[in-house]
């Protein structure tokens, strides 16, 4: 049976969530990866861009933007950009900014396409029987169904794929700190943002083009500063 109780249990546990406990997420990810190994390819295929909202914290920006890759194992993405933008609001107290990532996954990055599950009569029948039998986490499976546009990917976060930023202050302050850019020089850089009609003090998302211009400029500025430091 393709959709047995073990598969439905781990799917429900994943969709129930982990309350931001990353150890729990990683444990669930391992089980989910194993549970999806023998699924037909149509349930592990995504032929469009996917979006993920991620709150950025101190210490992460260099890895995401300068290294252009931060691996986090399996994570949930959505095919609906608007859902990603509205997920958990624009701001988080301990975060520098919220970022929206846009990524078109390769075949080997797709672990499970939940949207495709809900198009399949065999899955729906198995899920309904599981719920009727009082299966563990069955309520989580039916809570959202395919409404979130959820797909589960093993894809890294890349600065080059950030399409929007939000926050009460620019997330690039940290990058400026790491590049040892004096506070006295930062006004000029932020003025460039204003000239581009990007307002880092405003609680809204920047545009895709504007976001990438800022990231590109920031990388160039940091490289110049690093080169100057090496030349000392």
Coordinates of N, CA and C in Angstrom, one line a residue:
X1 N 0.8 -1.2 0.0 CA 0.0 0.0 0.0 C 0.9 1.2 0.0
X2 N 0.6 2.2 -0.9 CA 1.5 3.3 -1.1 C 1.3 4.3 0.2
X3 N 0.1 4.5 0.5 CA -0.2 5.5 1.6 C -0.6 4.7 2.9
X4 N 0.4 4.1 3.5 CA 0.1 3.3 4.7 C 0.0 4.2 5.9
X5 N -0.3 3.6 7.1 CA -0.4 4.3 8.3 C 0.9 5.0 8.7
X6 N 2.0 4.4 8.5 CA 3.3 5.0 8.9 C 3.5 6.3 8.1
X7 N 3.2 6.2 6.8 CA 3.4 7.4 6.0 C 2.4 8.5 6.4
X8 N 1.2 8.2 6.7 CA 0.2 9.2 7.1 C 0.5 9.8 8.5
X9 N 1.1 9.0 9.3 CA 1.5 9.4 10.7 C 2.6 10.5 10.6
X10 N 3.6 10.2 9.8 CA 4.7 11.1 9.7 C 4.3 12.4 8.9
X11 N 3.5 12.2 7.9 CA 2.9 13.4 7.2 C 2.2 14.3 8.2
X12 N 1.3 13.7 9.0 CA 0.5 14.5 10.0 C 1.4 15.2 11.0
X13 N 2.5 14.4 11.4 CA 3.4 15.0 12.4 C 4.1 16.2 11.8
X14 N 4.5 16.1 10.6 CA 5.2 17.2 9.9 C 4.3 18.4 9.8
X15 N 3.0 18.2 9.4 CA 2.1 19.3 9.2 C 1.6 19.9 10.5
X16 N 1.7 19.1 11.6 CA 1.4 19.6 12.9 C 2.4 20.6 13.3
X17 N 3.6 20.5 12.9 CA 4.7 21.4 13.2 C 5.5 21.0 14.4
X18 N 6.5 21.9 14.7 CA 7.5 21.5 15.7 C 7.8 22.7 16.6
X19 N 6.9 23.8 16.6 CA 7.0 24.9 17.5 C 8.4 25.5 17.5
X20 N 9.1 25.5 16.3 CA 10.4 26.1 16.1 C 11.5 25.4 16.8
X21 N 11.2 24.1 17.3 CA 12.3 23.3 17.8 C 13.0 22.6 16.7
X22 N 14.2 23.1 16.3 CA 14.9 22.6 15.2 C 15.3 21.1 15.3
X23 N 15.6 20.6 16.5 CA 15.9 19.2 16.7 C 14.7 18.3 16.3
X24 N 13.5 18.8 16.7 CA 12.3 18.0 16.4 C 12.1 18.0 14.8
X25 N 12.4 19.2 14.2 CA 12.2 19.3 12.8 C 13.1 18.3 12.0
X26 N 14.4 18.3 12.5 CA 15.4 17.4 11.8 C 15.0 16.0 12.0
X27 N 14.5 15.6 13.2 CA 14.1 14.2 13.4 C 12.9 13.8 12.5
X28 N 12.0 14.8 12.4 CA 10.8 14.5 11.5 C 11.3 14.4 10.0
X29 N 12.2 15.3 9.7 CA 12.8 15.3 8.3 C 13.4 14.0 7.9
X30 N 14.1 13.4 8.8 CA 14.7 12.1 8.6 C 13.6 11.0 8.3
X31 N 12.6 11.0 9.1 CA 11.5 10.0 9.0 C 10.7 10.3 7.7
X32 N 10.5 11.6 7.4 CA 9.7 11.9 6.2 C 10.5 11.5 4.9
X33 N 11.8 11.7 4.9 CA 12.6 11.4 3.8 C 12.5 9.9 3.5
X34 N 12.5 9.1 4.6 CA 12.4 7.6 4.4 C 11.0 7.2 3.9
X35 N 10.0 7.9 4.5 CA 8.6 7.5 4.2 C 8.2 7.8 2.7
X36 N 8.9 8.7 2.1 CA 8.6 9.1 0.7 C 9.4 8.5 -0.4
X37 N 10.4 7.6 0.0 CA 11.3 7.1 -0.9 C 10.6 6.3 -2.0
X38 N 9.6 5.5 -1.7 CA 9.0 4.7 -2.7 C 7.7 5.3 -3.3
X39 N 7.4 6.5 -3.1 CA 6.3 7.2 -3.7 C 6.5 7.4 -5.2
X40 N 5.4 7.3 -6.0 CA 5.5 7.6 -7.4 C 6.1 9.0 -7.7
X41 N 6.8 9.2 -8.8 CA 7.5 10.4 -9.1 C 6.6 11.6 -9.1
X42 N 5.3 11.5 -9.5 CA 4.4 12.6 -9.6 C 4.2 13.3 -8.2
X43 N 4.4 12.6 -7.1 CA 4.3 13.2 -5.8 C 5.6 13.8 -5.3
X44 N 6.6 13.7 -6.2 CA 7.9 14.3 -5.8 C 8.4 15.1 -6.9
X45 N 7.5 15.8 -7.6 CA 7.8 16.7 -8.7 C 7.1 18.1 -8.5
X46 N 7.9 19.1 -8.8 CA 7.3 20.5 -8.8 C 7.9 21.2 -10.0
X47 N 7.0 21.7 -10.8 CA 7.4 22.3 -12.1 C 7.1 23.8 -12.1
X48 N 7.3 24.5 -11.0 CA 7.1 25.9 -10.9 C 7.9 26.5 -9.7
X49 N 8.0 27.8 -9.7 CA 8.7 28.4 -8.6 C 8.0 28.2 -7.2
X50 N 8.8 28.0 -6.2 CA 8.4 27.9 -4.9 C 8.9 29.0 -4.0
X51 N 8.2 29.3 -2.9 CA 8.5 30.4 -2.1 C 8.6 30.0 -0.6
X52 N 9.5 30.6 0.1 CA 9.7 30.4 1.5 C 9.9 31.7 2.2
X53 N 9.2 31.9 3.3 CA 9.5 33.0 4.2 C 10.4 32.6 5.3
X54 N 11.4 33.4 5.5 CA 12.4 33.1 6.6 C 12.8 34.3 7.3
X55 N 12.6 34.3 8.6 CA 13.1 35.5 9.4 C 14.6 35.3 9.6
X56 N 15.3 36.4 9.3 CA 16.7 36.4 9.3 C 17.2 37.0 10.7
X57 N 18.2 36.3 11.3 CA 18.7 36.7 12.6 C 20.2 37.0 12.5
X58 N 20.7 37.6 13.5 CA 22.1 38.0 13.6 C 23.0 36.8 13.4
X59 N 24.0 36.9 12.6 CA 25.0 35.8 12.3 C 24.6 35.0 11.1
X60 N 23.5 35.2 10.5 CA 23.1 34.4 9.3 C 23.4 35.0 8.0
X61 N 23.4 36.3 8.0 CA 23.4 37.1 6.7 C 24.6 36.8 5.9
X62 N 25.8 36.7 6.5 CA 27.0 36.5 5.8 C 26.9 35.2 5.0
X63 N 26.5 34.1 5.7 CA 26.4 32.8 5.1 C 25.4 32.8 3.9
X64 N 24.2 33.5 4.1 CA 23.2 33.4 3.1 C 23.5 34.3 1.9
X65 N 24.0 35.5 2.2 CA 24.3 36.5 1.1 C 25.7 36.4 0.5
X66 N 26.7 36.3 1.3 CA 28.0 36.3 0.8 C 28.4 34.9 0.3
X67 N 28.1 33.9 1.1 CA 28.4 32.5 0.7 C 27.3 32.0 -0.3
X68 N 26.2 32.7 -0.3 CA 25.0 32.3 -1.2 C 24.6 30.9 -1.0
X69 N 24.7 30.4 0.2 CA 24.1 29.1 0.4 C 24.1 28.7 1.9
X70 N 22.9 28.5 2.4 CA 22.7 28.0 3.8 C 21.8 26.8 3.8
X71 N 22.4 25.6 4.1 CA 21.6 24.4 4.1 C 20.9 24.2 5.4
X72 N 19.6 23.8 5.3 CA 18.8 23.6 6.5 C 18.0 22.3 6.4
X73 N 18.4 21.4 5.6 CA 17.8 20.1 5.4 C 16.4 20.3 4.9
X74 N 15.4 19.4 5.2 CA 14.1 19.6 4.7 C 13.3 20.7 5.3
X75 N 12.6 21.5 4.5 CA 11.8 22.6 4.9 C 10.6 22.7 4.0
X76 N 9.6 23.4 4.6 CA 8.3 23.6 3.8 C 8.4 24.9 3.0
X77 N 8.0 24.8 1.8 CA 7.9 25.9 0.8 C 6.5 25.9 0.4
X78 N 6.1 26.9 -0.4 CA 4.8 27.0 -0.9 C 4.8 27.5 -2.4
X79 N 3.8 27.1 -3.2 CA 3.8 27.5 -4.6 C 3.0 28.8 -4.7
X80 N 2.5 29.3 -3.5 CA 1.7 30.6 -3.5 C 2.6 31.7 -2.9
X81 N 3.0 32.6 -3.6 CA 3.9 33.7 -3.1 C 3.2 34.5 -2.1
X82 N 1.9 34.8 -2.3 CA 1.1 35.6 -1.3 C 1.0 34.9 0.0
X83 N 0.9 33.6 0.0 CA 0.8 32.9 1.3 C 2.1 33.0 2.0
X84 N 3.2 32.9 1.3 CA 4.5 33.1 2.0 C 4.7 34.5 2.6
X85 N 4.2 35.5 1.8 CA 4.4 36.9 2.3 C 3.6 37.1 3.6
X86 N 2.4 36.5 3.7 CA 1.5 36.7 4.8 C 1.8 35.8 6.0
X87 N 2.6 34.8 5.8 CA 2.9 33.7 6.8 C 3.6 34.4 8.0
X88 N 3.0 34.3 9.2 CA 3.6 34.8 10.4 C 4.0 36.3 10.4
X89 N 3.3 37.1 9.6 CA 3.5 38.5 9.6 C 4.8 39.0 9.0
X90 N 5.0 40.3 9.2 CA 6.1 41.0 8.6 C 7.4 41.1 9.5
X91 N 7.1 40.9 10.8 CA 8.2 41.2 11.7 C 8.2 40.2 12.9
X92 N 9.3 40.0 13.4 CA 9.5 39.1 14.6 C 10.4 39.8 15.5
X93 N 10.1 39.8 16.8 CA 10.9 40.7 17.8 C 12.4 40.4 17.7
X94 N 12.9 39.2 17.6 CA 14.3 38.9 17.6 C 14.9 38.8 16.3
X95 N 14.2 39.1 15.2 CA 14.7 39.0 13.8 C 15.1 40.4 13.3
X96 N 16.1 40.4 12.4 CA 16.5 41.6 11.7 C 15.5 42.0 10.6
X97 N 15.0 40.9 9.9 CA 14.2 41.2 8.7 C 13.5 39.8 8.4
X98 N 12.4 40.0 7.6 CA 11.8 38.8 7.0 C 12.2 38.8 5.5
X99 N 12.6 37.6 5.0 CA 13.0 37.5 3.6 C 12.1 36.5 2.9
X100 N 11.8 36.8 1.7 CA 11.0 35.8 0.8 C 12.0 35.3 -0.2
X101 N 12.2 34.0 -0.2 CA 13.0 33.3 -1.2 C 12.2 32.7 -2.3
X102 N 12.7 32.8 -3.5 CA 12.0 32.2 -4.6 C 12.9 31.2 -5.3
X103 N 12.5 30.0 -5.4 CA 13.4 28.9 -5.9 C 12.6 27.9 -6.7
X104 N 13.1 27.6 -7.9 CA 12.5 26.6 -8.8 C 13.3 25.3 -8.5
X105 N 12.8 24.3 -7.9 CA 13.6 23.2 -7.5 C 13.9 22.2 -8.6
X106 N 15.0 21.6 -8.4 CA 15.4 20.5 -9.3 C 14.7 19.2 -8.8
X107 N 14.7 18.2 -9.7 CA 13.9 17.0 -9.3 C 14.4 16.4 -8.0
X108 N 15.7 16.4 -7.8 CA 16.3 15.7 -6.6 C 16.1 16.5 -5.3
X109 N 15.6 17.8 -5.5 CA 15.4 18.6 -4.3 C 14.0 18.4 -3.7
X110 N 13.1 17.8 -4.5 CA 11.7 17.7 -4.1 C 11.5 16.4 -3.3
X111 N 11.1 16.6 -2.1 CA 10.8 15.4 -1.2 C 9.4 15.0 -1.3
X112 N 8.5 16.0 -1.3 CA 7.0 15.7 -1.3 C 6.3 16.9 -1.8
X113 N 5.4 16.7 -2.7 CA 4.4 17.7 -3.2 C 3.1 17.4 -2.6
X114 N 2.7 18.1 -1.5 CA 1.5 17.9 -0.8 C 0.3 18.3 -1.7
X115 N 0.4 19.2 -2.5 CA -0.6 19.6 -3.4 C -1.1 18.5 -4.3
X116 N -0.1 17.7 -4.8 CA -0.4 16.6 -5.7 C -1.1 15.5 -4.9
X117 N -0.7 15.3 -3.7 CA -1.4 14.3 -2.9 C -2.9 14.5 -2.9
X118 N -3.3 15.7 -2.7 CA -4.8 16.0 -2.6 C -5.5 16.0 -4.0
X119 N -4.8 15.7 -5.0 CA -5.4 15.5 -6.3 C -5.6 14.0 -6.6
X120 N -5.1 13.2 -5.7 CA -5.1 11.8 -5.9 C -6.2 11.1 -5.1
X121 N -7.1 10.3 -5.7 CA -8.2 9.7 -5.1 C -7.7 8.6 -4.1
X122 N -6.6 7.9 -4.4 CA -6.1 6.9 -3.6 C -5.6 7.5 -2.3
X123 N -4.9 8.6 -2.3 CA -4.4 9.3 -1.1 C -5.6 9.7 -0.3
X124 N -6.5 10.4 -0.9 CA -7.7 10.9 -0.2 C -8.4 9.8 0.5
X125 N -8.6 8.7 -0.1 CA -9.3 7.6 0.5 C -8.6 7.0 1.7
X126 N -7.2 6.9 1.5 CA -6.4 6.4 2.6 C -6.4 7.3 3.8
X127 N -6.3 8.6 3.5 CA -6.3 9.6 4.6 C -7.6 9.6 5.3
X128 N -8.7 9.5 4.6 CA -10.1 9.5 5.3 C -10.2 8.2 6.2
X129 N -9.8 7.1 5.7 CA -9.8 5.9 6.5 C -8.9 6.0 7.7
X130 N -7.8 6.6 7.5 CA -6.9 6.9 8.7 C -7.5 7.8 9.7
X131 N -8.2 8.8 9.3 CA -8.9 9.7 10.2 C -10.0 9.0 10.9
X132 N -10.8 8.2 10.2 CA -11.9 7.5 10.8 C -11.5 6.5 11.8
X133 N -10.2 5.9 11.6 CA -9.7 5.0 12.6 C -9.0 5.7 13.8
X134 N -9.1 7.0 13.8 CA -8.4 7.7 14.9 C -6.9 7.8 14.8
X135 N -6.4 7.8 13.6 CA -5.0 7.8 13.4 C -4.3 9.0 14.0
X136 N -3.1 8.8 14.4 CA -2.3 9.9 15.1 C -2.0 11.1 14.1
X137 N -2.3 12.3 14.5 CA -2.0 13.5 13.8 C -2.9 13.6 12.5
X138 N -4.0 12.8 12.5 CA -4.9 12.9 11.3 C -5.5 14.3 11.2
X139 N -5.8 14.9 12.3 CA -6.4 16.3 12.3 C -5.5 17.2 11.5
X140 N -4.2 17.1 11.7 CA -3.2 18.0 11.0 C -3.2 17.8 9.5
X141 N -3.4 16.5 9.1 CA -3.4 16.3 7.6 C -4.6 17.0 7.0
X142 N -5.7 17.0 7.7 CA -7.0 17.6 7.1 C -7.1 19.1 7.4
X143 N -6.3 19.6 8.3 CA -6.5 21.0 8.7 C -6.3 22.0 7.5
X144 N -5.2 21.8 6.8 CA -5.0 22.7 5.6 C -5.2 22.0 4.3
X145 N -5.1 20.7 4.2 CA -5.2 20.0 3.0 C -4.1 20.6 2.0
X146 N -4.6 21.1 0.9 CA -3.7 21.7 -0.1 C -3.7 23.2 -0.1
X147 N -4.4 23.8 0.9 CA -4.7 25.2 0.8 C -3.4 26.1 1.0
X148 N -2.4 25.5 1.6 CA -1.1 26.2 1.8 C -0.2 26.2 0.6
X149 N -0.6 25.3 -0.4 CA 0.3 25.1 -1.5 C 1.6 24.5 -1.1
X150 N 1.6 23.7 -0.1 CA 2.9 23.2 0.5 C 3.6 22.2 -0.3
X151 N 4.9 22.4 -0.4 CA 5.8 21.4 -1.0 C 7.0 21.3 0.0
X152 N 7.6 20.1 0.1 CA 8.7 19.9 1.0 C 9.9 19.7 0.2
X153 N 10.9 20.6 0.4 CA 12.1 20.6 -0.4 C 13.4 20.4 0.5
X154 N 14.4 19.9 -0.1 CA 15.7 19.9 0.5 C 16.6 20.9 -0.4
X155 N 16.3 22.2 -0.2 CA 16.9 23.2 -1.0 C 17.6 24.3 -0.1
X156 N 18.8 24.8 -0.4 CA 19.4 25.8 0.4 C 18.8 27.2 0.3
X157 N 19.1 28.0 1.2 CA 18.7 29.4 1.1 C 19.8 30.2 0.4
X158 N 19.5 30.9 -0.6 CA 20.5 31.7 -1.3 C 20.1 33.2 -1.4
X159 N 21.1 34.0 -1.1 CA 20.9 35.4 -1.2 C 20.5 35.8 -2.6
X160 N 21.0 35.1 -3.6 CA 20.6 35.5 -5.0 C 19.2 35.2 -5.3
X161 N 18.5 34.4 -4.4 CA 17.1 34.1 -4.6 C 16.1 34.8 -3.7
X162 N 16.7 35.8 -2.9 CA 15.8 36.6 -2.1 C 15.0 37.6 -3.0
X163 N 13.7 37.6 -3.0 CA 12.9 38.5 -3.8 C 12.2 39.6 -3.0
X164 N 12.3 39.5 -1.7 CA 11.7 40.6 -0.9 C 12.3 40.6 0.5
X165 N 12.3 41.8 1.1 CA 12.8 41.9 2.5 C 11.8 42.8 3.2
X166 N 11.8 42.7 4.5 CA 11.0 43.6 5.3 C 11.7 43.8 6.7
X167 N 11.2 44.7 7.4 CA 11.8 44.9 8.8 C 11.8 46.4 9.1
X168 N 12.1 46.7 10.4 CA 12.1 48.1 10.9 C 13.5 48.6 10.7
X169 N 14.5 47.8 10.4 CA 15.8 48.3 10.1 C 16.4 47.5 9.0
X170 N 17.4 48.1 8.3 CA 18.0 47.3 7.2 C 18.7 46.1 7.7
X171 N 18.5 44.9 7.1 CA 19.2 43.7 7.5 C 20.7 43.8 7.2
X172 N 21.1 44.8 6.4 CA 22.5 44.9 6.0 C 23.3 45.7 7.0
X173 N 22.7 46.1 8.1 CA 23.6 46.7 9.1 C 24.6 45.7 9.6
X174 N 24.1 44.4 9.7 CA 25.0 43.4 10.2 C 26.2 43.2 9.2
X175 N 25.8 43.2 7.9 CA 26.9 43.1 6.9 C 27.8 44.2 6.9
X176 N 27.3 45.4 7.2 CA 28.2 46.6 7.3 C 29.1 46.4 8.5
X177 N 28.6 45.9 9.6 CA 29.4 45.6 10.7 C 30.6 44.7 10.4
X178 N 30.2 43.6 9.7 CA 31.2 42.6 9.4 C 32.2 43.1 8.5
X179 N 31.8 44.0 7.6 CA 32.8 44.6 6.6 C 33.5 45.8 7.2
X180 N 33.2 46.1 8.5 CA 33.8 47.2 9.2 C 33.6 48.6 8.4
X181 N 32.4 48.7 7.9 CA 32.0 50.0 7.3 C 31.6 51.0 8.4
X182 N 32.3 52.1 8.6 CA 31.9 53.0 9.6 C 30.5 53.5 9.6
X183 N 29.9 53.8 10.7 CA 28.6 54.3 10.8 C 28.4 55.6 10.0
X184 N 29.5 56.4 10.0 CA 29.5 57.7 9.2 C 29.3 57.5 7.7
X185 N 29.7 56.4 7.2 CA 29.6 56.1 5.8 C 28.2 55.5 5.4
X186 N 27.5 55.0 6.3 CA 26.3 54.2 6.0 C 25.2 55.0 5.5
X187 N 25.1 56.3 5.9 CA 24.1 57.2 5.4 C 24.0 57.2 3.9
X188 N 25.2 57.2 3.3 CA 25.3 57.3 1.8 C 24.8 56.0 1.2
X189 N 25.0 54.9 1.8 CA 24.5 53.6 1.3 C 23.0 53.6 1.4
X190 N 22.5 54.0 2.5 CA 21.1 54.0 2.7 C 20.3 55.0 1.9
X191 N 21.0 56.1 1.5 CA 20.4 57.1 0.6 C 20.2 56.4 -0.7
X192 N 21.1 55.5 -1.1 CA 20.9 54.8 -2.4 C 19.6 54.0 -2.4
X193 N 19.3 53.4 -1.2 CA 18.0 52.7 -1.1 C 16.8 53.6 -1.3
X194 N 16.9 54.8 -0.7 CA 15.8 55.8 -0.8 C 15.6 56.2 -2.2
X195 N 16.8 56.4 -2.9 CA 16.7 56.8 -4.3 C 16.1 55.7 -5.2
X196 N 16.2 54.5 -4.7 CA 15.6 53.4 -5.4 C 14.1 53.1 -4.9
X197 N 13.7 54.0 -4.1 CA 12.3 53.9 -3.5 C 12.2 52.7 -2.6
X198 N 13.3 52.3 -1.9 CA 13.3 51.2 -1.0 C 13.5 51.8 0.4
X199 N 12.5 51.7 1.3 CA 12.6 52.3 2.6 C 12.8 51.3 3.7
X200 N 14.0 51.1 4.1 CA 14.3 50.1 5.1 C 13.7 50.3 6.5
X201 N 13.1 51.5 6.7 CA 12.5 51.7 8.0 C 11.0 51.4 7.9
X202 N 10.5 51.0 6.8 CA 9.0 50.8 6.6 C 8.7 49.4 6.6
X203 N 7.6 49.1 7.3 CA 7.1 47.7 7.5 C 6.4 47.2 6.2
X204 N 7.1 46.9 5.2 CA 6.6 46.4 4.0 C 7.7 45.6 3.2
X205 N 7.3 44.9 2.2 CA 8.3 44.2 1.4 C 8.9 45.1 0.3
X206 N 10.2 44.9 0.1 CA 10.8 45.6 -1.0 C 10.4 44.8 -2.3
X207 N 10.6 45.4 -3.5 CA 10.4 44.7 -4.7 C 11.5 43.7 -5.0
X208 N 11.2 42.8 -5.9 CA 12.2 41.8 -6.3 C 13.5 42.5 -6.9
X209 N 13.3 43.4 -7.8 CA 14.4 44.0 -8.5 C 15.2 44.9 -7.5
X210 N 14.4 45.6 -6.6 CA 15.1 46.5 -5.6 C 15.9 45.6 -4.6
X211 N 15.3 44.5 -4.2 CA 16.0 43.7 -3.3 C 17.3 43.2 -3.8
X212 N 17.3 42.7 -5.1 CA 18.5 42.2 -5.7 C 19.6 43.2 -5.9
X213 N 19.1 44.5 -6.2 CA 20.0 45.6 -6.4 C 20.8 45.9 -5.1
X214 N 20.0 45.9 -4.0 CA 20.6 46.1 -2.7 C 21.6 45.0 -2.4
X215 N 21.2 43.8 -2.6 CA 22.1 42.7 -2.3 C 23.4 42.8 -3.1
X216 N 23.2 43.0 -4.4 CA 24.4 43.2 -5.3 C 25.3 44.3 -4.8
X217 N 24.7 45.4 -4.5 CA 25.5 46.6 -4.0 C 26.2 46.2 -2.7
X218 N 25.5 45.5 -1.9 CA 26.1 45.2 -0.6 C 27.3 44.3 -0.7
X219 N 27.1 43.3 -1.6 CA 28.2 42.3 -1.8 C 29.5 43.1 -2.4
X220 N 29.2 44.0 -3.3 CA 30.3 44.7 -3.9 C 31.0 45.6 -2.9
X221 N 30.2 46.2 -2.0 CA 30.8 47.1 -0.9 C 31.6 46.2 0.0
X222 N 31.1 45.1 0.4 CA 31.8 44.2 1.3 C 33.1 43.7 0.7
X223 N 33.1 43.3 -0.5 CA 34.3 42.8 -1.2 C 35.4 43.9 -1.2
X224 N 35.0 45.1 -1.5 CA 35.9 46.3 -1.5 C 36.5 46.4 -0.2
X225 N 35.7 46.4 0.9 CA 36.2 46.6 2.2 C 37.1 45.4 2.6
X226 N 36.8 44.2 2.2 CA 37.6 43.0 2.5 C 39.0 43.2 1.8
X227 N 38.9 43.6 0.6 CA 40.2 43.8 -0.2 C 41.1 44.8 0.4
X228 N 40.4 45.9 0.9 CA 41.2 47.0 1.5 C 41.9 46.5 2.8
X229 N 41.1 45.7 3.5 CA 41.6 45.1 4.8 C 42.8 44.2 4.5
X230 N 42.7 43.4 3.5 CA 43.8 42.5 3.1 C 45.1 43.3 2.7
X231 N 44.8 44.4 2.1 CA 45.9 45.2 1.6 C 46.7 46.0 2.6
X232 N 46.1 46.0 3.9 CA 46.8 46.8 4.9 C 48.0 46.1 5.4

